[in-house]
Amino acid sequence: MTVERKPRKDAVRNRAAVFAAADTLFAHCGSPEEVTMADIAAVAGVGKATLFRAFGDRDGLIRALYGARLEPIREAVGQGPQPLGPSTPAPLRVPALLDALLCFKLDNRHLALALEGSGADSPYRTEHYEQWHTLLRDLLRLVPGSADPEFSAHALLAATRADLVAYLAGEKGVPREELRAQLAGFTAAVLGARAERGPTDGP
């Protein structure tokens, strides 16, 4: 039988320190591209080699940090109560999920920008995006209407993209609650249009 080895205490401490340092640097930077592995290592008080051993490269560190910060939402969606949990009816769960993602992007704006801008791959091919798109697509299939759930899921997620959120909340100065209300209205319009079309309506 294989026994799973627990991480060493110093490794756990280093990981927490690295995440806290990266959080701080991304939150206060002018642009995510300004934050380097050397910066994070210096603020965390660890060697740069430690970062590369643990995360591979800057993109790997960003993905790990983003995943850790996103974990509470993923747990709520996977096994939590309503309105995010799996027992929630699709017409209620869709807007709750999008609202949770928007609030996460608002609270982690620079980190989300760093993730969406990291590496050569499209942000639409990241693990997190694919998971949210698959969930939304499957939920939309449960809402009456013949509109393409694949495209509708992309369109709804586009409203929570970090660059759009940063532009509206930062450059345009749209208040948080107003952004949430606007997203809720847009989502309701999409869901309402799907419901009005009905399962047998034409395109």
mmCIF file with all atom_site columns, C-alpha atoms in Angstrom:
data_model
loop_
_atom_site.group_PDB
_atom_site.id
_atom_site.type_symbol
_atom_site.label_atom_id
_atom_site.label_alt_id
_atom_site.label_comp_id
_atom_site.label_asym_id
_atom_site.label_entity_id
_atom_site.label_seq_id
_atom_site.pdbx_PDB_ins_code
_atom_site.Cartn_x
_atom_site.Cartn_y
_atom_site.Cartn_z
_atom_site.occupancy
_atom_site.B_iso_or_equiv
_atom_site.pdbx_formal_charge
_atom_site.auth_seq_id
_atom_site.auth_comp_id
_atom_site.auth_asym_id
_atom_site.auth_atom_id
_atom_site.pdbx_PDB_model_num
ATOM 1   C CA . MET A 1 1   ? 0.000   0.000  0.000   1.00 0.00 ? 1   MET A CA 1
ATOM 2   C CA . THR A 1 2   ? 1.315   3.419  -0.950  1.00 0.00 ? 2   THR A CA 1
ATOM 3   C CA . VAL A 1 3   ? 1.335   5.927  1.897   1.00 0.00 ? 3   VAL A CA 1
ATOM 4   C CA . GLU A 1 4   ? 0.827   9.531  0.827   1.00 0.00 ? 4   GLU A CA 1
ATOM 5   C CA . ARG A 1 5   ? 3.601   11.679 2.193   1.00 0.00 ? 5   ARG A CA 1
ATOM 6   C CA . LYS A 1 6   ? 2.624   14.936 3.848   1.00 0.00 ? 6   LYS A CA 1
ATOM 7   C CA . PRO A 1 7   ? 4.494   18.083 2.778   1.00 0.00 ? 7   PRO A CA 1
ATOM 8   C CA . ARG A 1 8   ? 7.251   19.148 5.135   1.00 0.00 ? 8   ARG A CA 1
ATOM 9   C CA . LYS A 1 9   ? 6.310   21.941 7.524   1.00 0.00 ? 9   LYS A CA 1
ATOM 10  C CA . ASP A 1 10  ? 8.887   24.278 6.023   1.00 0.00 ? 10  ASP A CA 1
ATOM 11  C CA . ALA A 1 11  ? 7.510   23.586 2.537   1.00 0.00 ? 11  ALA A CA 1
ATOM 12  C CA . VAL A 1 12  ? 3.992   24.430 3.737   1.00 0.00 ? 12  VAL A CA 1
ATOM 13  C CA . ARG A 1 13  ? 5.276   27.620 5.365   1.00 0.00 ? 13  ARG A CA 1
ATOM 14  C CA . ASN A 1 14  ? 7.212   28.592 2.245   1.00 0.00 ? 14  ASN A CA 1
ATOM 15  C CA . ARG A 1 15  ? 4.171   28.010 0.027   1.00 0.00 ? 15  ARG A CA 1
ATOM 16  C CA . ALA A 1 16  ? 1.986   30.174 2.281   1.00 0.00 ? 16  ALA A CA 1
ATOM 17  C CA . ALA A 1 17  ? 4.645   32.907 2.339   1.00 0.00 ? 17  ALA A CA 1
ATOM 18  C CA . VAL A 1 18  ? 5.005   32.799 -1.443  1.00 0.00 ? 18  VAL A CA 1
ATOM 19  C CA . PHE A 1 19  ? 1.253   33.033 -1.980  1.00 0.00 ? 19  PHE A CA 1
ATOM 20  C CA . ALA A 1 20  ? 0.963   35.937 0.474   1.00 0.00 ? 20  ALA A CA 1
ATOM 21  C CA . ALA A 1 21  ? 3.865   37.759 -1.214  1.00 0.00 ? 21  ALA A CA 1
ATOM 22  C CA . ALA A 1 22  ? 2.417   37.219 -4.684  1.00 0.00 ? 22  ALA A CA 1
ATOM 23  C CA . ASP A 1 23  ? -1.009  38.384 -3.501  1.00 0.00 ? 23  ASP A CA 1
ATOM 24  C CA . THR A 1 24  ? 0.492   41.600 -2.165  1.00 0.00 ? 24  THR A CA 1
ATOM 25  C CA . LEU A 1 25  ? 2.642   42.286 -5.211  1.00 0.00 ? 25  LEU A CA 1
ATOM 26  C CA . PHE A 1 26  ? -0.120  41.633 -7.734  1.00 0.00 ? 26  PHE A CA 1
ATOM 27  C CA . ALA A 1 27  ? -2.605  43.719 -5.725  1.00 0.00 ? 27  ALA A CA 1
ATOM 28  C CA . HIS A 1 28  ? -0.333  46.767 -5.691  1.00 0.00 ? 28  HIS A CA 1
ATOM 29  C CA . CYS A 1 29  ? 1.366   46.574 -9.080  1.00 0.00 ? 29  CYS A CA 1
ATOM 30  C CA . GLY A 1 30  ? 0.662   48.891 -11.981 1.00 0.00 ? 30  GLY A CA 1
ATOM 31  C CA . SER A 1 31  ? 0.609   45.922 -14.355 1.00 0.00 ? 31  SER A CA 1
ATOM 32  C CA . PRO A 1 32  ? 0.840   42.167 -13.637 1.00 0.00 ? 32  PRO A CA 1
ATOM 33  C CA . GLU A 1 33  ? 3.788   41.895 -16.037 1.00 0.00 ? 33  GLU A CA 1
ATOM 34  C CA . GLU A 1 34  ? 5.839   43.988 -13.602 1.00 0.00 ? 34  GLU A CA 1
ATOM 35  C CA . VAL A 1 35  ? 5.844   41.232 -10.963 1.00 0.00 ? 35  VAL A CA 1
ATOM 36  C CA . THR A 1 36  ? 8.781   38.847 -11.381 1.00 0.00 ? 36  THR A CA 1
ATOM 37  C CA . MET A 1 37  ? 9.778   35.617 -9.665  1.00 0.00 ? 37  MET A CA 1
ATOM 38  C CA . ALA A 1 38  ? 12.682  37.496 -8.086  1.00 0.00 ? 38  ALA A CA 1
ATOM 39  C CA . ASP A 1 39  ? 10.260  40.045 -6.611  1.00 0.00 ? 39  ASP A CA 1
ATOM 40  C CA . ILE A 1 40  ? 8.057   37.334 -5.143  1.00 0.00 ? 40  ILE A CA 1
ATOM 41  C CA . ALA A 1 41  ? 11.012  35.419 -3.723  1.00 0.00 ? 41  ALA A CA 1
ATOM 42  C CA . ALA A 1 42  ? 12.393  38.568 -2.090  1.00 0.00 ? 42  ALA A CA 1
ATOM 43  C CA . VAL A 1 43  ? 9.107   39.526 -0.426  1.00 0.00 ? 43  VAL A CA 1
ATOM 44  C CA . ALA A 1 44  ? 8.447   35.918 0.657   1.00 0.00 ? 44  ALA A CA 1
ATOM 45  C CA . GLY A 1 45  ? 11.932  35.575 2.091   1.00 0.00 ? 45  GLY A CA 1
ATOM 46  C CA . VAL A 1 46  ? 12.788  32.451 0.095   1.00 0.00 ? 46  VAL A CA 1
ATOM 47  C CA . GLY A 1 47  ? 15.346  31.678 -2.574  1.00 0.00 ? 47  GLY A CA 1
ATOM 48  C CA . LYS A 1 48  ? 14.356  32.066 -6.197  1.00 0.00 ? 48  LYS A CA 1
ATOM 49  C CA . ALA A 1 49  ? 15.398  28.466 -6.791  1.00 0.00 ? 49  ALA A CA 1
ATOM 50  C CA . THR A 1 50  ? 12.755  27.406 -4.252  1.00 0.00 ? 50  THR A CA 1
ATOM 51  C CA . LEU A 1 51  ? 10.064  29.008 -6.399  1.00 0.00 ? 51  LEU A CA 1
ATOM 52  C CA . PHE A 1 52  ? 11.217  27.278 -9.561  1.00 0.00 ? 52  PHE A CA 1
ATOM 53  C CA . ARG A 1 53  ? 11.402  23.897 -7.807  1.00 0.00 ? 53  ARG A CA 1
ATOM 54  C CA . ALA A 1 54  ? 7.899   24.275 -6.393  1.00 0.00 ? 54  ALA A CA 1
ATOM 55  C CA . PHE A 1 55  ? 6.092   25.852 -9.359  1.00 0.00 ? 55  PHE A CA 1
ATOM 56  C CA . GLY A 1 56  ? 8.238   25.341 -12.438 1.00 0.00 ? 56  GLY A CA 1
ATOM 57  C CA . ASP A 1 57  ? 7.965   28.916 -13.677 1.00 0.00 ? 57  ASP A CA 1
ATOM 58  C CA . ARG A 1 58  ? 6.052   32.173 -13.169 1.00 0.00 ? 58  ARG A CA 1
ATOM 59  C CA . ASP A 1 59  ? 2.997   30.886 -15.026 1.00 0.00 ? 59  ASP A CA 1
ATOM 60  C CA . GLY A 1 60  ? 2.923   27.794 -12.827 1.00 0.00 ? 60  GLY A CA 1
ATOM 61  C CA . LEU A 1 61  ? 3.052   29.931 -9.692  1.00 0.00 ? 61  LEU A CA 1
ATOM 62  C CA . ILE A 1 62  ? 0.218   32.141 -10.957 1.00 0.00 ? 62  ILE A CA 1
ATOM 63  C CA . ARG A 1 63  ? -1.937  29.113 -11.782 1.00 0.00 ? 63  ARG A CA 1
ATOM 64  C CA . ALA A 1 64  ? -1.278  27.568 -8.363  1.00 0.00 ? 64  ALA A CA 1
ATOM 65  C CA . LEU A 1 65  ? -2.085  30.797 -6.525  1.00 0.00 ? 65  LEU A CA 1
ATOM 66  C CA . TYR A 1 66  ? -5.212  31.397 -8.581  1.00 0.00 ? 66  TYR A CA 1
ATOM 67  C CA . GLY A 1 67  ? -6.375  27.838 -7.944  1.00 0.00 ? 67  GLY A CA 1
ATOM 68  C CA . ALA A 1 68  ? -5.815  28.187 -4.198  1.00 0.00 ? 68  ALA A CA 1
ATOM 69  C CA . ARG A 1 69  ? -7.758  31.448 -3.998  1.00 0.00 ? 69  ARG A CA 1
ATOM 70  C CA . LEU A 1 70  ? -10.554 29.993 -6.138  1.00 0.00 ? 70  LEU A CA 1
ATOM 71  C CA . GLU A 1 71  ? -10.892 26.800 -4.101  1.00 0.00 ? 71  GLU A CA 1
ATOM 72  C CA . PRO A 1 72  ? -13.684 28.057 -1.757  1.00 0.00 ? 72  PRO A CA 1
ATOM 73  C CA . ILE A 1 73  ? -15.901 28.776 -4.776  1.00 0.00 ? 73  ILE A CA 1
ATOM 74  C CA . ARG A 1 74  ? -15.107 25.423 -6.338  1.00 0.00 ? 74  ARG A CA 1
ATOM 75  C CA . GLU A 1 75  ? -15.993 23.650 -3.093  1.00 0.00 ? 75  GLU A CA 1
ATOM 76  C CA . ALA A 1 76  ? -19.244 25.588 -2.804  1.00 0.00 ? 76  ALA A CA 1
ATOM 77  C CA . VAL A 1 77  ? -20.141 24.684 -6.385  1.00 0.00 ? 77  VAL A CA 1
ATOM 78  C CA . GLY A 1 78  ? -19.143 21.051 -5.985  1.00 0.00 ? 78  GLY A CA 1
ATOM 79  C CA . GLN A 1 79  ? -20.753 20.226 -2.664  1.00 0.00 ? 79  GLN A CA 1
ATOM 80  C CA . GLY A 1 80  ? -22.128 23.353 -1.035  1.00 0.00 ? 80  GLY A CA 1
ATOM 81  C CA . PRO A 1 81  ? -25.694 24.479 -0.336  1.00 0.00 ? 81  PRO A CA 1
ATOM 82  C CA . GLN A 1 82  ? -27.862 26.646 -2.549  1.00 0.00 ? 82  GLN A CA 1
ATOM 83  C CA . PRO A 1 83  ? -27.525 28.922 -4.458  1.00 0.00 ? 83  PRO A CA 1
ATOM 84  C CA . LEU A 1 84  ? -24.148 27.602 -5.722  1.00 0.00 ? 84  LEU A CA 1
ATOM 85  C CA . GLY A 1 85  ? -24.428 23.939 -4.797  1.00 0.00 ? 85  GLY A CA 1
ATOM 86  C CA . PRO A 1 86  ? -25.568 21.110 -7.057  1.00 0.00 ? 86  PRO A CA 1
ATOM 87  C CA . SER A 1 87  ? -29.088 20.962 -5.572  1.00 0.00 ? 87  SER A CA 1
ATOM 88  C CA . THR A 1 88  ? -29.900 24.439 -6.928  1.00 0.00 ? 88  THR A CA 1
ATOM 89  C CA . PRO A 1 89  ? -32.254 24.632 -9.948  1.00 0.00 ? 89  PRO A CA 1
ATOM 90  C CA . ALA A 1 90  ? -30.384 25.720 -13.080 1.00 0.00 ? 90  ALA A CA 1
ATOM 91  C CA . PRO A 1 91  ? -32.196 29.080 -13.535 1.00 0.00 ? 91  PRO A CA 1
ATOM 92  C CA . LEU A 1 92  ? -31.045 30.103 -10.035 1.00 0.00 ? 92  LEU A CA 1
ATOM 93  C CA . ARG A 1 93  ? -27.620 28.491 -10.111 1.00 0.00 ? 93  ARG A CA 1
ATOM 94  C CA . VAL A 1 94  ? -26.462 30.168 -13.329 1.00 0.00 ? 94  VAL A CA 1
ATOM 95  C CA . PRO A 1 95  ? -26.753 33.769 -12.008 1.00 0.00 ? 95  PRO A CA 1
ATOM 96  C CA . ALA A 1 96  ? -25.335 32.755 -8.611  1.00 0.00 ? 96  ALA A CA 1
ATOM 97  C CA . LEU A 1 97  ? -22.284 31.203 -10.258 1.00 0.00 ? 97  LEU A CA 1
ATOM 98  C CA . LEU A 1 98  ? -21.649 34.226 -12.462 1.00 0.00 ? 98  LEU A CA 1
ATOM 99  C CA . ASP A 1 99  ? -22.047 36.583 -9.502  1.00 0.00 ? 99  ASP A CA 1
ATOM 100 C CA . ALA A 1 100 ? -19.537 34.533 -7.502  1.00 0.00 ? 100 ALA A CA 1
ATOM 101 C CA . LEU A 1 101 ? -17.046 34.650 -10.379 1.00 0.00 ? 101 LEU A CA 1
ATOM 102 C CA . LEU A 1 102 ? -17.513 38.404 -10.792 1.00 0.00 ? 102 LEU A CA 1
ATOM 103 C CA . CYS A 1 103 ? -16.936 39.026 -7.075  1.00 0.00 ? 103 CYS A CA 1
ATOM 104 C CA . PHE A 1 104 ? -13.862 36.811 -7.186  1.00 0.00 ? 104 PHE A CA 1
ATOM 105 C CA . LYS A 1 105 ? -12.469 38.779 -10.147 1.00 0.00 ? 105 LYS A CA 1
ATOM 106 C CA . LEU A 1 106 ? -13.170 42.059 -8.338  1.00 0.00 ? 106 LEU A CA 1
ATOM 107 C CA . ASP A 1 107 ? -11.403 40.858 -5.189  1.00 0.00 ? 107 ASP A CA 1
ATOM 108 C CA . ASN A 1 108 ? -8.480  39.305 -7.100  1.00 0.00 ? 108 ASN A CA 1
ATOM 109 C CA . ARG A 1 109 ? -8.355  41.632 -10.092 1.00 0.00 ? 109 ARG A CA 1
ATOM 110 C CA . HIS A 1 110 ? -4.611  41.781 -10.697 1.00 0.00 ? 110 HIS A CA 1
ATOM 111 C CA . LEU A 1 111 ? -4.127  38.069 -10.061 1.00 0.00 ? 111 LEU A CA 1
ATOM 112 C CA . ALA A 1 112 ? -6.903  37.258 -12.532 1.00 0.00 ? 112 ALA A CA 1
ATOM 113 C CA . LEU A 1 113 ? -5.329  39.603 -15.076 1.00 0.00 ? 113 LEU A CA 1
ATOM 114 C CA . ALA A 1 114 ? -1.989  37.888 -14.563 1.00 0.00 ? 114 ALA A CA 1
ATOM 115 C CA . LEU A 1 115 ? -3.555  34.467 -15.161 1.00 0.00 ? 115 LEU A CA 1
ATOM 116 C CA . GLU A 1 116 ? -5.445  35.529 -18.270 1.00 0.00 ? 116 GLU A CA 1
ATOM 117 C CA . GLY A 1 117 ? -2.313  37.151 -19.675 1.00 0.00 ? 117 GLY A CA 1
ATOM 118 C CA . SER A 1 118 ? 0.191   34.453 -18.737 1.00 0.00 ? 118 SER A CA 1
ATOM 119 C CA . GLY A 1 119 ? 1.873   32.095 -21.156 1.00 0.00 ? 119 GLY A CA 1
ATOM 120 C CA . ALA A 1 120 ? 1.286   31.581 -24.846 1.00 0.00 ? 120 ALA A CA 1
ATOM 121 C CA . ASP A 1 121 ? -1.979  29.688 -24.495 1.00 0.00 ? 121 ASP A CA 1
ATOM 122 C CA . SER A 1 122 ? -5.339  31.346 -24.901 1.00 0.00 ? 122 SER A CA 1
ATOM 123 C CA . PRO A 1 123 ? -7.127  32.149 -21.606 1.00 0.00 ? 123 PRO A CA 1
ATOM 124 C CA . TYR A 1 124 ? -10.014 30.140 -23.026 1.00 0.00 ? 124 TYR A CA 1
ATOM 125 C CA . ARG A 1 125 ? -7.876  27.000 -22.809 1.00 0.00 ? 125 ARG A CA 1
ATOM 126 C CA . THR A 1 126 ? -7.067  27.278 -19.112 1.00 0.00 ? 126 THR A CA 1
ATOM 127 C CA . GLU A 1 127 ? -8.319  24.541 -16.811 1.00 0.00 ? 127 GLU A CA 1
ATOM 128 C CA . HIS A 1 128 ? -10.460 26.949 -14.807 1.00 0.00 ? 128 HIS A CA 1
ATOM 129 C CA . TYR A 1 129 ? -12.169 28.447 -17.827 1.00 0.00 ? 129 TYR A CA 1
ATOM 130 C CA . GLU A 1 130 ? -12.961 25.031 -19.282 1.00 0.00 ? 130 GLU A CA 1
ATOM 131 C CA . GLN A 1 131 ? -14.476 23.896 -15.980 1.00 0.00 ? 131 GLN A CA 1
ATOM 132 C CA . TRP A 1 132 ? -16.732 26.929 -15.648 1.00 0.00 ? 132 TRP A CA 1
ATOM 133 C CA . HIS A 1 133 ? -17.744 26.790 -19.291 1.00 0.00 ? 133 HIS A CA 1
ATOM 134 C CA . THR A 1 134 ? -18.635 23.104 -19.071 1.00 0.00 ? 134 THR A CA 1
ATOM 135 C CA . LEU A 1 135 ? -20.705 23.663 -15.937 1.00 0.00 ? 135 LEU A CA 1
ATOM 136 C CA . LEU A 1 136 ? -22.548 26.662 -17.403 1.00 0.00 ? 136 LEU A CA 1
ATOM 137 C CA . ARG A 1 137 ? -23.152 24.891 -20.693 1.00 0.00 ? 137 ARG A CA 1
ATOM 138 C CA . ASP A 1 138 ? -24.636 21.875 -18.910 1.00 0.00 ? 138 ASP A CA 1
ATOM 139 C CA . LEU A 1 139 ? -26.828 24.115 -16.733 1.00 0.00 ? 139 LEU A CA 1
ATOM 140 C CA . LEU A 1 140 ? -28.067 26.061 -19.741 1.00 0.00 ? 140 LEU A CA 1
ATOM 141 C CA . ARG A 1 141 ? -29.136 22.810 -21.345 1.00 0.00 ? 141 ARG A CA 1
ATOM 142 C CA . LEU A 1 142 ? -31.594 22.475 -18.454 1.00 0.00 ? 142 LEU A CA 1
ATOM 143 C CA . VAL A 1 143 ? -33.144 25.890 -19.187 1.00 0.00 ? 143 VAL A CA 1
ATOM 144 C CA . PRO A 1 144 ? -35.906 25.746 -21.831 1.00 0.00 ? 144 PRO A CA 1
ATOM 145 C CA . GLY A 1 145 ? -34.948 27.236 -25.182 1.00 0.00 ? 145 GLY A CA 1
ATOM 146 C CA . SER A 1 146 ? -33.154 26.269 -28.354 1.00 0.00 ? 146 SER A CA 1
ATOM 147 C CA . ALA A 1 147 ? -30.337 28.850 -28.283 1.00 0.00 ? 147 ALA A CA 1
ATOM 148 C CA . ASP A 1 148 ? -26.894 27.247 -28.412 1.00 0.00 ? 148 ASP A CA 1
ATOM 149 C CA . PRO A 1 149 ? -25.826 26.578 -24.790 1.00 0.00 ? 149 PRO A CA 1
ATOM 150 C CA . GLU A 1 150 ? -22.187 26.246 -25.874 1.00 0.00 ? 150 GLU A CA 1
ATOM 151 C CA . PHE A 1 151 ? -22.092 29.813 -27.206 1.00 0.00 ? 151 PHE A CA 1
ATOM 152 C CA . SER A 1 152 ? -24.340 31.208 -24.474 1.00 0.00 ? 152 SER A CA 1
ATOM 153 C CA . ALA A 1 153 ? -21.958 29.889 -21.820 1.00 0.00 ? 153 ALA A CA 1
ATOM 154 C CA . HIS A 1 154 ? -19.026 31.624 -23.549 1.00 0.00 ? 154 HIS A CA 1
ATOM 155 C CA . ALA A 1 155 ? -21.006 34.875 -23.821 1.00 0.00 ? 155 ALA A CA 1
ATOM 156 C CA . LEU A 1 156 ? -21.961 34.855 -20.143 1.00 0.00 ? 156 LEU A CA 1
ATOM 157 C CA . LEU A 1 157 ? -18.403 34.081 -19.012 1.00 0.00 ? 157 LEU A CA 1
ATOM 158 C CA . ALA A 1 158 ? -17.094 36.900 -21.229 1.00 0.00 ? 158 ALA A CA 1
ATOM 159 C CA . ALA A 1 159 ? -18.928 39.326 -18.936 1.00 0.00 ? 159 ALA A CA 1
ATOM 160 C CA . THR A 1 160 ? -16.677 38.195 -16.064 1.00 0.00 ? 160 THR A CA 1
ATOM 161 C CA . ARG A 1 161 ? -13.331 38.390 -17.883 1.00 0.00 ? 161 ARG A CA 1
ATOM 162 C CA . ALA A 1 162 ? -10.669 40.022 -15.747 1.00 0.00 ? 162 ALA A CA 1
ATOM 163 C CA . ASP A 1 163 ? -9.738  42.646 -18.346 1.00 0.00 ? 163 ASP A CA 1
ATOM 164 C CA . LEU A 1 164 ? -13.373 43.787 -18.654 1.00 0.00 ? 164 LEU A CA 1
ATOM 165 C CA . VAL A 1 165 ? -13.868 43.773 -14.882 1.00 0.00 ? 165 VAL A CA 1
ATOM 166 C CA . ALA A 1 166 ? -10.651 45.765 -14.378 1.00 0.00 ? 166 ALA A CA 1
ATOM 167 C CA . TYR A 1 167 ? -11.684 48.274 -17.042 1.00 0.00 ? 167 TYR A CA 1
ATOM 168 C CA . LEU A 1 168 ? -15.185 48.804 -15.659 1.00 0.00 ? 168 LEU A CA 1
ATOM 169 C CA . ALA A 1 169 ? -14.275 48.812 -11.968 1.00 0.00 ? 169 ALA A CA 1
ATOM 170 C CA . GLY A 1 170 ? -10.918 50.558 -12.342 1.00 0.00 ? 170 GLY A CA 1
ATOM 171 C CA . GLU A 1 171 ? -10.879 52.909 -15.323 1.00 0.00 ? 171 GLU A CA 1
ATOM 172 C CA . LYS A 1 172 ? -14.611 53.579 -15.470 1.00 0.00 ? 172 LYS A CA 1
ATOM 173 C CA . GLY A 1 173 ? -15.112 53.521 -11.721 1.00 0.00 ? 173 GLY A CA 1
ATOM 174 C CA . VAL A 1 174 ? -18.334 51.502 -11.800 1.00 0.00 ? 174 VAL A CA 1
ATOM 175 C CA . PRO A 1 175 ? -19.218 50.597 -8.184  1.00 0.00 ? 175 PRO A CA 1
ATOM 176 C CA . ARG A 1 176 ? -19.148 46.937 -7.172  1.00 0.00 ? 176 ARG A CA 1
ATOM 177 C CA . GLU A 1 177 ? -22.867 46.622 -6.482  1.00 0.00 ? 177 GLU A CA 1
ATOM 178 C CA . GLU A 1 178 ? -23.714 48.310 -9.770  1.00 0.00 ? 178 GLU A CA 1
ATOM 179 C CA . LEU A 1 179 ? -21.529 45.838 -11.647 1.00 0.00 ? 179 LEU A CA 1
ATOM 180 C CA . ARG A 1 180 ? -23.226 42.952 -9.873  1.00 0.00 ? 180 ARG A CA 1
ATOM 181 C CA . ALA A 1 181 ? -26.650 44.358 -10.734 1.00 0.00 ? 181 ALA A CA 1
ATOM 182 C CA . GLN A 1 182 ? -25.666 44.851 -14.380 1.00 0.00 ? 182 GLN A CA 1
ATOM 183 C CA . LEU A 1 183 ? -24.402 41.277 -14.653 1.00 0.00 ? 183 LEU A CA 1
ATOM 184 C CA . ALA A 1 184 ? -27.546 39.971 -12.967 1.00 0.00 ? 184 ALA A CA 1
ATOM 185 C CA . GLY A 1 185 ? -29.683 41.898 -15.453 1.00 0.00 ? 185 GLY A CA 1
ATOM 186 C CA . PHE A 1 186 ? -27.696 40.606 -18.429 1.00 0.00 ? 186 PHE A CA 1
ATOM 187 C CA . THR A 1 187 ? -27.881 37.030 -17.151 1.00 0.00 ? 187 THR A CA 1
ATOM 188 C CA . ALA A 1 188 ? -31.623 37.326 -16.540 1.00 0.00 ? 188 ALA A CA 1
ATOM 189 C CA . ALA A 1 189 ? -32.095 38.631 -20.079 1.00 0.00 ? 189 ALA A CA 1
ATOM 190 C CA . VAL A 1 190 ? -30.169 35.675 -21.535 1.00 0.00 ? 190 VAL A CA 1
ATOM 191 C CA . LEU A 1 191 ? -32.077 33.156 -19.436 1.00 0.00 ? 191 LEU A CA 1
ATOM 192 C CA . GLY A 1 192 ? -35.377 34.886 -20.136 1.00 0.00 ? 192 GLY A CA 1
ATOM 193 C CA . ALA A 1 193 ? -34.781 34.889 -23.874 1.00 0.00 ? 193 ALA A CA 1
ATOM 194 C CA . ARG A 1 194 ? -33.978 31.188 -23.770 1.00 0.00 ? 194 ARG A CA 1
ATOM 195 C CA . ALA A 1 195 ? -37.124 30.438 -21.757 1.00 0.00 ? 195 ALA A CA 1
ATOM 196 C CA . GLU A 1 196 ? -39.327 32.516 -24.066 1.00 0.00 ? 196 GLU A CA 1
ATOM 197 C CA . ARG A 1 197 ? -38.041 30.697 -27.146 1.00 0.00 ? 197 ARG A CA 1
ATOM 198 C CA . GLY A 1 198 ? -39.201 27.382 -25.730 1.00 0.00 ? 198 GLY A CA 1
ATOM 199 C CA . PRO A 1 199 ? -37.839 23.951 -26.586 1.00 0.00 ? 199 PRO A CA 1
ATOM 200 C CA . THR A 1 200 ? -39.645 23.728 -29.933 1.00 0.00 ? 200 THR A CA 1
ATOM 201 C CA . ASP A 1 201 ? -39.156 27.275 -31.267 1.00 0.00 ? 201 ASP A CA 1
ATOM 202 C CA . GLY A 1 202 ? -37.098 27.785 -34.403 1.00 0.00 ? 202 GLY A CA 1
ATOM 203 C CA . PRO A 1 203 ? -33.798 29.698 -34.554 1.00 0.00 ? 203 PRO A CA 1
#
